[in-house]
mmCIF file of C-alpha atoms and ligand atoms in Angstrom:
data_model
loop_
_atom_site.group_PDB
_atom_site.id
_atom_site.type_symbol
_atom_site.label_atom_id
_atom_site.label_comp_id
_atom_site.label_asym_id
_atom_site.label_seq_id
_atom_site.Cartn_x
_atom_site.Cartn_y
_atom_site.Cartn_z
ATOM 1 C CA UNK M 74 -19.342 -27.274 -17.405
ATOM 2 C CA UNK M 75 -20.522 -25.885 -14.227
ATOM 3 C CA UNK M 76 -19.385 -22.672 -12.802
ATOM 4 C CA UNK M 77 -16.815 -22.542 -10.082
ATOM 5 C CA UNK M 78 -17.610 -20.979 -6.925
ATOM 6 C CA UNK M 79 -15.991 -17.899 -5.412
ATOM 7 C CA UNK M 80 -16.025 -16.086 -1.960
ATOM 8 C CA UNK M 81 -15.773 -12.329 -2.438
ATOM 9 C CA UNK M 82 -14.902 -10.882 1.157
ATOM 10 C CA UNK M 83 -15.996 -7.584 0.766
ATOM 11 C CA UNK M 84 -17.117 -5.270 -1.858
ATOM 12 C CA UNK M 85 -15.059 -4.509 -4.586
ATOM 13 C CA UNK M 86 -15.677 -2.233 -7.571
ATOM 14 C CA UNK M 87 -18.469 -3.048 -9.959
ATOM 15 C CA UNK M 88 -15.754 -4.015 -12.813
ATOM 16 C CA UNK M 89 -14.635 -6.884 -10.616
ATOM 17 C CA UNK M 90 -18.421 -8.022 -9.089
ATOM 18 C CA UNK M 91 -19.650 -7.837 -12.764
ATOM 19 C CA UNK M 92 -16.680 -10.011 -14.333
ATOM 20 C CA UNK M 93 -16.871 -12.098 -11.498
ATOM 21 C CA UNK M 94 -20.741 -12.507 -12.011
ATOM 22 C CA UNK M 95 -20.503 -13.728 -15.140
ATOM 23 C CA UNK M 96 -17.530 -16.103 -14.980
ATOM 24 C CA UNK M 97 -18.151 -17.454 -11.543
ATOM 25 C CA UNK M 98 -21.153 -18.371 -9.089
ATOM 26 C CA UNK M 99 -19.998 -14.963 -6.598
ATOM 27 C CA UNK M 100 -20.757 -15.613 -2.847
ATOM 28 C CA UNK M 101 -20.781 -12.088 -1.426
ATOM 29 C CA UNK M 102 -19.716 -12.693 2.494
ATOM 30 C CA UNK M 103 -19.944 -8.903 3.624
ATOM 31 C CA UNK M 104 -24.471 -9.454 2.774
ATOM 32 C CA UNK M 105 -24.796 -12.023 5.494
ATOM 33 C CA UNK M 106 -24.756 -11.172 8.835
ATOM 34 C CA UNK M 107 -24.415 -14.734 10.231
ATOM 35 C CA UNK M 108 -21.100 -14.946 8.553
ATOM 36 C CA UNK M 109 -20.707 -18.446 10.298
ATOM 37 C CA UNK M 110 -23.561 -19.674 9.613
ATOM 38 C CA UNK M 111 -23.124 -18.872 5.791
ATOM 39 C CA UNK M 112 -19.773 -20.086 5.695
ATOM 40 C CA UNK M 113 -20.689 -23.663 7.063
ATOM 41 C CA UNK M 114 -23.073 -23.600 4.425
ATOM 42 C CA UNK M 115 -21.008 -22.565 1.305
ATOM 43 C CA UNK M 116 -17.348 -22.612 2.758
ATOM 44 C CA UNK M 117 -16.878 -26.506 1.497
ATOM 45 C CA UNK M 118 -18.049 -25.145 -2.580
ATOM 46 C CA UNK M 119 -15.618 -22.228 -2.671
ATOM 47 C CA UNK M 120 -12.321 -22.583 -4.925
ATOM 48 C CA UNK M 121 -11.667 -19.185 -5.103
ATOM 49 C CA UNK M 122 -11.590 -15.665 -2.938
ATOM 50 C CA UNK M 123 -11.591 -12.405 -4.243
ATOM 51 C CA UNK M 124 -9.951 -10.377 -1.148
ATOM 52 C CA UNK M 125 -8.913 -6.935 -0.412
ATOM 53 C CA UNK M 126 -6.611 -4.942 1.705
ATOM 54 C CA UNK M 127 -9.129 -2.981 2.586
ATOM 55 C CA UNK M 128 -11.063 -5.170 4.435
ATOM 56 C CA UNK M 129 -9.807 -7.522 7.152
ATOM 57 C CA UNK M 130 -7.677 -10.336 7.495
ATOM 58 C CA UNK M 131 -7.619 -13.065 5.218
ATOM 59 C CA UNK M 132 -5.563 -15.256 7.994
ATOM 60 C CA UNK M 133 -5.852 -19.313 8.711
ATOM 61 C CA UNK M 134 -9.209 -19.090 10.477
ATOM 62 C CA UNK M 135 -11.082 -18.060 6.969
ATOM 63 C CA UNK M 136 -8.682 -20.436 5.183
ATOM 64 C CA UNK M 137 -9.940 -23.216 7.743
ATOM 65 C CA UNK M 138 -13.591 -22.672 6.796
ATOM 66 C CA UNK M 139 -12.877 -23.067 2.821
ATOM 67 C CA UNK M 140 -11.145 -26.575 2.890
ATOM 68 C CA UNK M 141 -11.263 -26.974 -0.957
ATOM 69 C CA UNK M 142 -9.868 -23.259 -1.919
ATOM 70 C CA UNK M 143 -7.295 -22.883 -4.582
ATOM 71 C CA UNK M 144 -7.013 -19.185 -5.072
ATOM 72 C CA UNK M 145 -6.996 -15.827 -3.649
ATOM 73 C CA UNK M 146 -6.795 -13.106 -5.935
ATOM 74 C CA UNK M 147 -6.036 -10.222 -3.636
ATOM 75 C CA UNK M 148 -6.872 -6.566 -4.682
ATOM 76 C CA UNK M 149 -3.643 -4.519 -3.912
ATOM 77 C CA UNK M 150 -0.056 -4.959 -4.762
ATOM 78 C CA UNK M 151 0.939 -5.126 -0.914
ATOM 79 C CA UNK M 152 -0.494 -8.415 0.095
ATOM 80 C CA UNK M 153 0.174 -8.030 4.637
ATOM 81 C CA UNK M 154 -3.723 -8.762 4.666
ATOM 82 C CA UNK M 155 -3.147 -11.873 3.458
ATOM 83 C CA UNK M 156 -1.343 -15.072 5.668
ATOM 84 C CA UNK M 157 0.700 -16.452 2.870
ATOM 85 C CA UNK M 158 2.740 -18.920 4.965
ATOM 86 C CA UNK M 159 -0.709 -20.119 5.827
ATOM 87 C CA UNK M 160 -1.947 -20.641 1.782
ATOM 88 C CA UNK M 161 1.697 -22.144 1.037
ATOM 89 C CA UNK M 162 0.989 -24.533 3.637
ATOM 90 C CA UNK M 163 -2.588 -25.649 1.973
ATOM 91 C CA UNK M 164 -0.730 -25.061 -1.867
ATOM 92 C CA UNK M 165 -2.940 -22.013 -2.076
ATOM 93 C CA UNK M 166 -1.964 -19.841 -5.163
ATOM 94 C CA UNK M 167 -2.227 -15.775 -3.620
ATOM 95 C CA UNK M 168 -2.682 -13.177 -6.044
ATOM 96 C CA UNK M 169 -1.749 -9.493 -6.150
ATOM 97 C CA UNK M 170 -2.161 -6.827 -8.221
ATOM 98 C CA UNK M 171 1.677 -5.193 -9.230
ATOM 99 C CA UNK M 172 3.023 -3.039 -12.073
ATOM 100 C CA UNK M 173 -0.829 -1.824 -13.212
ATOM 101 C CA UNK M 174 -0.355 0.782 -10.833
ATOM 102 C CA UNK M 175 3.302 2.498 -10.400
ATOM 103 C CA UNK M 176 2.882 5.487 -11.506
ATOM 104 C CA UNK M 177 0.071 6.406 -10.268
ATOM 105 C CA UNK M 178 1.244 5.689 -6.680
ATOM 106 C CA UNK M 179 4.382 7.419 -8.005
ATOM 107 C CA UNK M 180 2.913 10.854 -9.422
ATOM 108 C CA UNK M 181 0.898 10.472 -5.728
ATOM 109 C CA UNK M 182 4.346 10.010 -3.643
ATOM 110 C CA UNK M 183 5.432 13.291 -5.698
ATOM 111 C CA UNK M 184 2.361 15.003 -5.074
ATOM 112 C CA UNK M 185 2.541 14.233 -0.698
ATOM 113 C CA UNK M 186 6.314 15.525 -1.279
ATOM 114 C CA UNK M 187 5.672 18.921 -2.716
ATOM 115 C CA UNK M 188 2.698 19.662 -0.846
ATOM 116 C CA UNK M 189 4.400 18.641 2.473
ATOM 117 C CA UNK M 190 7.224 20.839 1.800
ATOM 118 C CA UNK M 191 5.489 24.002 0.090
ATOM 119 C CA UNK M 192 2.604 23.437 2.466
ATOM 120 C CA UNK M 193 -0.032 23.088 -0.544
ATOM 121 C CA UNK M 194 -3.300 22.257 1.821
ATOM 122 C CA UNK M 195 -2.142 25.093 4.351
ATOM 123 C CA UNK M 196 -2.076 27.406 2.137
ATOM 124 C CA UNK M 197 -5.748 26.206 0.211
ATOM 125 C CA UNK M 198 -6.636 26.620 3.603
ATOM 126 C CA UNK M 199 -5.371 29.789 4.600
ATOM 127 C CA UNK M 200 -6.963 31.545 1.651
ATOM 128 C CA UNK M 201 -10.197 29.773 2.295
ATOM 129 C CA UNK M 202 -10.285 31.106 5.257
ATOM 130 C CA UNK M 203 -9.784 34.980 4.174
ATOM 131 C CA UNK M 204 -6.505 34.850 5.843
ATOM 132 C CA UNK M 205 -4.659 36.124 2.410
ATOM 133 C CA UNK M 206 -6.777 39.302 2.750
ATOM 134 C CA UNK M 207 -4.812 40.426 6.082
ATOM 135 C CA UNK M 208 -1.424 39.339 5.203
ATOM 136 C CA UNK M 209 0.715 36.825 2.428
ATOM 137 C CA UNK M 210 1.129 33.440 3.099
ATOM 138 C CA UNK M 211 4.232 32.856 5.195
ATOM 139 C CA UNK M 212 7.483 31.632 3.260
ATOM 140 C CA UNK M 213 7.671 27.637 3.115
ATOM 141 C CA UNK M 214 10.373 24.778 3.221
ATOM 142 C CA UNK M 215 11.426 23.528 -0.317
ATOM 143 C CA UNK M 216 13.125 20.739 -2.269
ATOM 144 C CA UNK M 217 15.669 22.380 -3.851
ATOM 145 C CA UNK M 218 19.161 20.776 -2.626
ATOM 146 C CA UNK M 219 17.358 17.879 -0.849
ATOM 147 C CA UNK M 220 18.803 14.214 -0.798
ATOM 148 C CA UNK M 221 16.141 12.136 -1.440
ATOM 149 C CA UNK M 222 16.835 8.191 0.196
ATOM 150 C CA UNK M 223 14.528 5.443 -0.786
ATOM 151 C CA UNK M 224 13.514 3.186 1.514
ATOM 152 C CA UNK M 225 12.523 0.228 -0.807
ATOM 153 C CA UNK M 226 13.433 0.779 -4.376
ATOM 154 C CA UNK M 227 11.520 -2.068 -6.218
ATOM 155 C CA UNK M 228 8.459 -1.648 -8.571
ATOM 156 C CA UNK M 229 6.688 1.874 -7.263
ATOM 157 C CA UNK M 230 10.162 2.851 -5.824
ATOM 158 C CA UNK M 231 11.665 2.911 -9.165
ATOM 159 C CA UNK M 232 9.006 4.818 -10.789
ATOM 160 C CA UNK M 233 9.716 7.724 -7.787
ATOM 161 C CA UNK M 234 13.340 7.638 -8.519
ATOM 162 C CA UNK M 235 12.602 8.639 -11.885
ATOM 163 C CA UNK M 236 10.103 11.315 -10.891
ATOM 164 C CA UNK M 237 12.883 12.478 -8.584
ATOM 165 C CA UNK M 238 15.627 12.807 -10.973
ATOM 166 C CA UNK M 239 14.028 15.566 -13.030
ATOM 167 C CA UNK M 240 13.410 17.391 -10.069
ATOM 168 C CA UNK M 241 17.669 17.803 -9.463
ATOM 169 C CA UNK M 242 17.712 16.102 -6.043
ATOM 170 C CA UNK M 243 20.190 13.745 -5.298
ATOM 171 C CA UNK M 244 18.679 10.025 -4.920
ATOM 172 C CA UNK M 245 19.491 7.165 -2.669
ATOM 173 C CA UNK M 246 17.872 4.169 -2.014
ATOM 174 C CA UNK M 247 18.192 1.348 0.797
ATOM 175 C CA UNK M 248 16.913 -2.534 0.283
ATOM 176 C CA UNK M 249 18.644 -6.000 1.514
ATOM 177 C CA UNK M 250 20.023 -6.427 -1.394
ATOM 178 C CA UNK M 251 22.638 -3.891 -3.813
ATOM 179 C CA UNK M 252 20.988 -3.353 -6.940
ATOM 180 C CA UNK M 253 23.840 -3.636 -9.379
ATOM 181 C CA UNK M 254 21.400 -2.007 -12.359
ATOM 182 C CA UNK M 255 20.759 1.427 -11.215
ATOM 183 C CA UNK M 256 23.279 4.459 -10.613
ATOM 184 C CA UNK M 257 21.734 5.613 -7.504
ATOM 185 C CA UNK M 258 24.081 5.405 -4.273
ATOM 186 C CA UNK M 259 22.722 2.111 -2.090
ATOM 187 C CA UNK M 260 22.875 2.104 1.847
ATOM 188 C CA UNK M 261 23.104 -1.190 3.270
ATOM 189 C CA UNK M 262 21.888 0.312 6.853
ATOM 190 C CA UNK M 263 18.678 2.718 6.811
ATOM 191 C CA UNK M 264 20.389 4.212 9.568
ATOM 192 C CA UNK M 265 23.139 5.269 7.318
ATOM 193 C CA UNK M 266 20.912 6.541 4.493
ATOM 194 C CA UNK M 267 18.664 8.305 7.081
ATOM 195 C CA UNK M 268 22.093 10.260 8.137
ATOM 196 C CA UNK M 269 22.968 10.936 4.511
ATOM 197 C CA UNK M 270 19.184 12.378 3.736
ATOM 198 C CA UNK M 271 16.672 14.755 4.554
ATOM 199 C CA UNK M 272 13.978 13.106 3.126
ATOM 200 C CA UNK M 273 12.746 9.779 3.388
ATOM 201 C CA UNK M 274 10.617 7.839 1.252
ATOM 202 C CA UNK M 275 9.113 4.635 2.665
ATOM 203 C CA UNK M 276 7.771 1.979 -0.181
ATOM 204 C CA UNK M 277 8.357 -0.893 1.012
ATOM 205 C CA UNK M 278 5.944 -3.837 1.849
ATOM 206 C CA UNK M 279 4.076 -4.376 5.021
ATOM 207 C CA UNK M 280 4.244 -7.482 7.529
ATOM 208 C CA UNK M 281 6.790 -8.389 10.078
ATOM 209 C CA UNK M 282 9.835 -7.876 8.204
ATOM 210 C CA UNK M 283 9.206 -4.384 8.299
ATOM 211 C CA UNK M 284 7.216 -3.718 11.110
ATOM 212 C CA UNK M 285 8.933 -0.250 12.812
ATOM 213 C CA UNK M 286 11.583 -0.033 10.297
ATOM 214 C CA UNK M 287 11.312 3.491 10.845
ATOM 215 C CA UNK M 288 11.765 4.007 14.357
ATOM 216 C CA UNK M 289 13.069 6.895 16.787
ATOM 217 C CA UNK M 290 16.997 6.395 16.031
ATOM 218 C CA UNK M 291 16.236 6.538 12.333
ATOM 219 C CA UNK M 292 13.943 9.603 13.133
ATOM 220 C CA UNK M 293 17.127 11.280 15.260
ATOM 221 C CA UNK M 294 19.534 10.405 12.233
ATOM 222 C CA UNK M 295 17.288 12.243 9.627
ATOM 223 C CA UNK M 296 17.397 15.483 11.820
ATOM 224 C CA UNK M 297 15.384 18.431 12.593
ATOM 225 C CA UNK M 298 15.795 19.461 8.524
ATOM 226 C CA UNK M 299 14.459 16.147 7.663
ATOM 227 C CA UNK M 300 10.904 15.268 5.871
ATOM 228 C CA UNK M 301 9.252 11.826 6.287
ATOM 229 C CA UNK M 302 6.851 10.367 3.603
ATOM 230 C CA UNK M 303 5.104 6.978 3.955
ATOM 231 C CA UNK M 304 3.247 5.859 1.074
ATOM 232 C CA UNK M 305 4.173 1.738 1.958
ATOM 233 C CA UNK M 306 2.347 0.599 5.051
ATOM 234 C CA UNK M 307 1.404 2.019 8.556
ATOM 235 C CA UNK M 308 3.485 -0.748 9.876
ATOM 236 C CA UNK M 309 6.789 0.127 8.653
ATOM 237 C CA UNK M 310 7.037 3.673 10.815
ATOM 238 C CA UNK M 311 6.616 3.108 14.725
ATOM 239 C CA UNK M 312 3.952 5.543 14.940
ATOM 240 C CA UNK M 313 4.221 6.633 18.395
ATOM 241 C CA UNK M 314 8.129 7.450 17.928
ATOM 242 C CA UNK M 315 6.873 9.791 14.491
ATOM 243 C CA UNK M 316 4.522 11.499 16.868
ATOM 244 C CA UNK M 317 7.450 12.337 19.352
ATOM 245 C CA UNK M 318 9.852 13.644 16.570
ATOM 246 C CA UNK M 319 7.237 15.707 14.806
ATOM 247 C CA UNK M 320 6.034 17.029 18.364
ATOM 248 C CA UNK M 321 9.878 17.761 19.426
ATOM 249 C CA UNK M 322 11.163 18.956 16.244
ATOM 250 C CA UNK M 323 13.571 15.727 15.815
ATOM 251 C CA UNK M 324 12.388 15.561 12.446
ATOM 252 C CA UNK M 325 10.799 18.850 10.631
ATOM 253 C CA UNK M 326 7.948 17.022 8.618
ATOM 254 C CA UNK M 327 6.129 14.246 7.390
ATOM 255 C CA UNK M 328 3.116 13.557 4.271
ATOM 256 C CA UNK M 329 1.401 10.262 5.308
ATOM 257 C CA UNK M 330 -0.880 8.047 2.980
ATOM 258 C CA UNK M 331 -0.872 4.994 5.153
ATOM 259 C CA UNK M 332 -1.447 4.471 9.207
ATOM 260 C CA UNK M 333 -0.769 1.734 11.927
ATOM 261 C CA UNK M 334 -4.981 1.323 12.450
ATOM 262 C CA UNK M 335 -6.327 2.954 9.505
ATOM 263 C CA UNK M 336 -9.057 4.177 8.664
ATOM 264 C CA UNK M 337 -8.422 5.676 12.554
ATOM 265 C CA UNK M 338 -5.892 8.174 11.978
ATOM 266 C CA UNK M 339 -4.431 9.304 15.900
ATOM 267 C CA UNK M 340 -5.869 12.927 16.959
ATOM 268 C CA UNK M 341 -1.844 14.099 17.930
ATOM 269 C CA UNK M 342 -1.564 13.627 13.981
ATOM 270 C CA UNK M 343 -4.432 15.141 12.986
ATOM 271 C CA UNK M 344 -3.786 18.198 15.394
ATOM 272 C CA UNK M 345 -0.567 19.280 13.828
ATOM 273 C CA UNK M 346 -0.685 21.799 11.440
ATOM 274 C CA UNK M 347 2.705 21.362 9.761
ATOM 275 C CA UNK M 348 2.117 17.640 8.747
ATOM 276 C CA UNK M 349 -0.045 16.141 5.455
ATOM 277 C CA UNK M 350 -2.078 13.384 5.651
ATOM 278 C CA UNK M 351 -3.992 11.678 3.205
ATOM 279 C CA UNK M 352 -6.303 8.712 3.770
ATOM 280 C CA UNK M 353 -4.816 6.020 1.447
ATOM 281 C CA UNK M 354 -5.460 6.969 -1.962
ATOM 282 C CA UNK M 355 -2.133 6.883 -3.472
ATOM 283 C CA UNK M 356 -3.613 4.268 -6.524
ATOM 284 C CA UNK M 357 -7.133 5.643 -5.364
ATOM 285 C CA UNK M 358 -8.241 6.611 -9.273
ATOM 286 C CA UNK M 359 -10.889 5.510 -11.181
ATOM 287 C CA UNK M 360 -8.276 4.730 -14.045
ATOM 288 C CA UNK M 361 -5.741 2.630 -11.942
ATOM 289 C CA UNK M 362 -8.373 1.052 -8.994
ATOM 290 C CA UNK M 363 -10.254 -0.544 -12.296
ATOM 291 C CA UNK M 364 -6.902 -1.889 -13.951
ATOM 292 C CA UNK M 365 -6.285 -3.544 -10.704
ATOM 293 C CA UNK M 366 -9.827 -4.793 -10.330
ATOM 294 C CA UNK M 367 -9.903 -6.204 -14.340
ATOM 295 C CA UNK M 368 -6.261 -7.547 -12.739
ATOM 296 C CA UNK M 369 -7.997 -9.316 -10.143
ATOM 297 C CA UNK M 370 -10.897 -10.813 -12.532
ATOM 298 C CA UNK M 371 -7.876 -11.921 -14.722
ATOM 299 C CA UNK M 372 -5.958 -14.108 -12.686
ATOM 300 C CA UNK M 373 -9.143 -15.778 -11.301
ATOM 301 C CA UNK M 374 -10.296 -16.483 -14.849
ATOM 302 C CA UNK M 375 -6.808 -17.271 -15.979
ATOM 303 C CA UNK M 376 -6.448 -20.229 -13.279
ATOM 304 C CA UNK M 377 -9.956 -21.795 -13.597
ATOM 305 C CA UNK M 378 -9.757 -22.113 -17.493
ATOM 306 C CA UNK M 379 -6.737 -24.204 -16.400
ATOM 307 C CA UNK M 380 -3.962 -21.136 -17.442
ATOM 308 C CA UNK M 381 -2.409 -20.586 -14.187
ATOM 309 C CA UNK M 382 -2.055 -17.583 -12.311
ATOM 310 C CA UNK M 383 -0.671 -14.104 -14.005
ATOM 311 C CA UNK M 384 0.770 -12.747 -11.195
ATOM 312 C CA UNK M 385 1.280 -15.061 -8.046
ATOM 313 C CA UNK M 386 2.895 -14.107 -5.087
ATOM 314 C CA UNK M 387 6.657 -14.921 -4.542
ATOM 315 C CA UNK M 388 5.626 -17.031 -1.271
ATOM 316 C CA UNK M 389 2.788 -19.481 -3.565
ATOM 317 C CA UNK M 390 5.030 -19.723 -7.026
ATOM 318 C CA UNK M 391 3.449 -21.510 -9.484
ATOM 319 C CA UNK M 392 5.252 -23.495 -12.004
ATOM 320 C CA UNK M 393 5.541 -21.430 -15.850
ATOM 321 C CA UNK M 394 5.246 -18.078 -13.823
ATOM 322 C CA UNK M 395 8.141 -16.151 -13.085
ATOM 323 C CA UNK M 396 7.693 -14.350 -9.673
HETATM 324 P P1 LIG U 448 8.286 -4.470 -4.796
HETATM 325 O O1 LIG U 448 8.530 -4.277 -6.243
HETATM 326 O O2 LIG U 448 8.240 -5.844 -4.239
HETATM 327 O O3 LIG U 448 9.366 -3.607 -3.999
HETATM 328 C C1 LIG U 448 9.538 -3.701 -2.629
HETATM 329 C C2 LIG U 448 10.900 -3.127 -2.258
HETATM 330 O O4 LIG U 448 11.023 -3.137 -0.839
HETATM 331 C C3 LIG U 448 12.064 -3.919 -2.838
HETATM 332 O O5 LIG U 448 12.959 -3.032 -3.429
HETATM 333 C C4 LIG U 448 12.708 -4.610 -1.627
HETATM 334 O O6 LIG U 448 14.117 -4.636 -1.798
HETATM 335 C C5 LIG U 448 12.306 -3.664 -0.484
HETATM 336 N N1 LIG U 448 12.201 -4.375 0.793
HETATM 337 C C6 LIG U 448 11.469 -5.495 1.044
HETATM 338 N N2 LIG U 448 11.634 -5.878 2.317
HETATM 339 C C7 LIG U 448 12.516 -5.006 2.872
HETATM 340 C C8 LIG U 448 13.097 -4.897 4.163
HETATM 341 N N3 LIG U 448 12.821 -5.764 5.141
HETATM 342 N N4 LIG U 448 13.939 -3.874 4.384
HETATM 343 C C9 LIG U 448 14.223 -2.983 3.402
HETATM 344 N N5 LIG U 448 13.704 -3.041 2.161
HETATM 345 C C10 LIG U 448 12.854 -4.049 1.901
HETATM 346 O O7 LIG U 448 6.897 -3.810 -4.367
HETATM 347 P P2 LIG U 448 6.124 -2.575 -5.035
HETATM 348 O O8 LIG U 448 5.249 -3.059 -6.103
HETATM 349 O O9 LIG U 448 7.118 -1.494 -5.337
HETATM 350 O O10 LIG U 448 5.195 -2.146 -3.776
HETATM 351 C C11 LIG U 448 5.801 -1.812 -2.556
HETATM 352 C C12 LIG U 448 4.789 -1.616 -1.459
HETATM 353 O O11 LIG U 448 4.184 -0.335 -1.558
HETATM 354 C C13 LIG U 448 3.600 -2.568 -1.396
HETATM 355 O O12 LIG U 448 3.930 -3.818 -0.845
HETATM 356 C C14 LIG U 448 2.646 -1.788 -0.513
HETATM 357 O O13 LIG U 448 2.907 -2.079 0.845
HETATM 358 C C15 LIG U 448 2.986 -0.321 -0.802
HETATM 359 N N6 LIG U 448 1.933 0.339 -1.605
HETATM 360 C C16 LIG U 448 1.188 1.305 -1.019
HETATM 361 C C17 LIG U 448 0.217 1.944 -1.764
HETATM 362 C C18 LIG U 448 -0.642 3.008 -1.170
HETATM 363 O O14 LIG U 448 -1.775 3.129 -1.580
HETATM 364 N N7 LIG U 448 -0.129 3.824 -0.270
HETATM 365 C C19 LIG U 448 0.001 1.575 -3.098
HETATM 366 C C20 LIG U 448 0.785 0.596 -3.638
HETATM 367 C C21 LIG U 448 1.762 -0.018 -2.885
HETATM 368 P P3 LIG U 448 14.999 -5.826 -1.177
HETATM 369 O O15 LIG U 448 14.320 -7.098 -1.573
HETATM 370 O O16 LIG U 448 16.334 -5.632 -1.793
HETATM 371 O O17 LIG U 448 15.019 -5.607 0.280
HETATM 372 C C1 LIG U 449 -4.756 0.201 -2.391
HETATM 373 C C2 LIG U 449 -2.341 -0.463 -1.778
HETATM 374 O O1 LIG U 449 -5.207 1.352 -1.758
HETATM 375 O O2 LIG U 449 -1.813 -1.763 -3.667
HETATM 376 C C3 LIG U 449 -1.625 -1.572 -2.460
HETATM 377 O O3 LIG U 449 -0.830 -2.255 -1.784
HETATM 378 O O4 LIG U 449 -2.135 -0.200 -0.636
HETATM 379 C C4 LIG U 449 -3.301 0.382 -2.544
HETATM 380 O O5 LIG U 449 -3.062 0.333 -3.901
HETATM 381 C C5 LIG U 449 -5.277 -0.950 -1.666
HETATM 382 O O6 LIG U 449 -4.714 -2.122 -2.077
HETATM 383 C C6 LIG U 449 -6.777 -1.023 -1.803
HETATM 384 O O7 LIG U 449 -7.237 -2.183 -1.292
#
């Protein structure tokens, strides 16, 4: 039987390319600089796309070049770089990668807390810099008597509550929907939670629905004591309004993994001393990036040996698959 044919946007890791290699006939789109050129050429063989957030859009103009396409397997359990109305509309099954990596991104989220409030890299850098030899570090903020809120307690934001609970803070969580399963005190309004806490942890997805969740008034209600940390998407905190609080002491602190324009990270951010930022690497280890590649390999030799998908997205569902 001949070998299906499948569109990888941009590199991925070599567990995926090799895996792919074998099963499929791999088109690698990010080698040809006439991208529409090759894509008239090939775009009519393709049934599948290996994708990744990293890497641009895959939105309805891509989808419009590959008319025969039955599959994206997207590398990444947030999917926002991927226009699912667009593959429900053309019965596209869309991939992601979920569950392989929550704790990691958990034991991460942990990690941004402590060092944001104990000032970890300010003080790695303050003895670097042969500061300790003139005087001790100064005296940081802490976590002890903290209320922690939640914003988006599913899959990774489970796997932080649990973290958090044998660190003795108090836990609450806000999501559309009451979770009737877990003890943890539920806030219908973020406003409300963000007036209860002081800290806030977003892990939520990306996309419209969220886009500036976190904006100035839930800044304002978190208060000058209050700590931000953003591990979801750059989307979900209005950027601009985060720089104003930080800048005007509305809100005491924030540890950011994820930005509005990333990798550009904007130079008011990167000038603050007081504030941690990472550049996206909250699954970013060997262990967990290759369990979500192998995941990615999986589902697309799952559906073309006629299996289905393993882990479509809630917007494509596929029938035998519960999403
Ligand atoms: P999940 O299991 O689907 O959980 C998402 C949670 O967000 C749910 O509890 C959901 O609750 C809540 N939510 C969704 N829309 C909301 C809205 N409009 N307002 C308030 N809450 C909302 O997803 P997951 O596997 O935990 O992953 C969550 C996200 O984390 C990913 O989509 C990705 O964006 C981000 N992430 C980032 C990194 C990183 O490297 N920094 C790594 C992994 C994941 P309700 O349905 O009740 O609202
Ligand atoms: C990855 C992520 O950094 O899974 C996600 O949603 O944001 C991260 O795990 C990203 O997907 C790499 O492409």
């Amino acid at each position: 039987m001949s070998k299906a044919d499948i569109l990888m946007t941009a590199p991925m890791m070599p567990v995926v390319i090799d895996a792919l290699d074998r099963a499929f006939n791999l088109h690698r789109l990010w080698e040809h600089d006439d991208r529409d050129t090759y894509l008239s050429e090939i775009g009519p063989r393709i049934r599948g796309v290996a994708t990744s957030t990293l890497y641009g859009r895959m939105d309805a103009t891509l989808f419009e070049r590959l008319p025969n396409l039955e599959i994206v397997a997207s590398f990444g359990v947030g999917y926002d770089n991927v226009d699912v109305a667009e593959a429900a509309r053309r019965q596209v099954i869309v991939t992601n990668t979920p569950d392989v990596l929550n704790d990691e991104v958990a034991d991460l989220t942990l990690g941004l807390l402590l060092a944001t409030l104990r000032k970890i890299p300010q003080a790695d850098r303050y003895l670097r810099d042969g500061r300790w030899l003139t005087a001790p570090f100064p005296l940081s903020n802490t976590l002890r008597g903290r209320k922690v809120g939640i914003v988006g307690l599913g899959r990774i934001g489970k796997a932080i509550a649990k973290r958090l609970e044998g660190f003795g803070v108090g836990i609450a969580y806000h999501g559309r929907t009451r979770q009737e399963d877990v003890a943890y005190a539920y806030h219908p309004t973020l406003l409300g939670m963000a007036e209860a806490c002081d800290v806030l942890i977003a892990i939520t997805p990306g996309g419209t629905a969220t886009k500036h969740l976190i904006n100035a008034d839930v800044l304002k209600a978190l208060g000058p004591h209050g700590v931000l940390i953003n591990v979801a998407r750059g989307s979900v905190v209005d950027e601009q309004a985060l720089i104003e609080a930080l800048k005007s002491g509305t809100i005491l602190t924030a540890g950011l993994d994820v930005y509005d324009d990333e990798p550009r990270v904007p130079q008011e951010l990167i000038d603050m001393e007081h504030v941690v930022l990472l550049p996206h690497i909250a699954s970013g280890s060997v262990h967990t990036r290759n369990a979500m590649g192998q995941l990615v390999a999986d589902n697309l030799m799952s559906w073309f040996d006629g299996k289905g998908p393993l882990t479509p997205v809630s917007e494509t569902p596929y029938p035998g698959n519960k999403v």
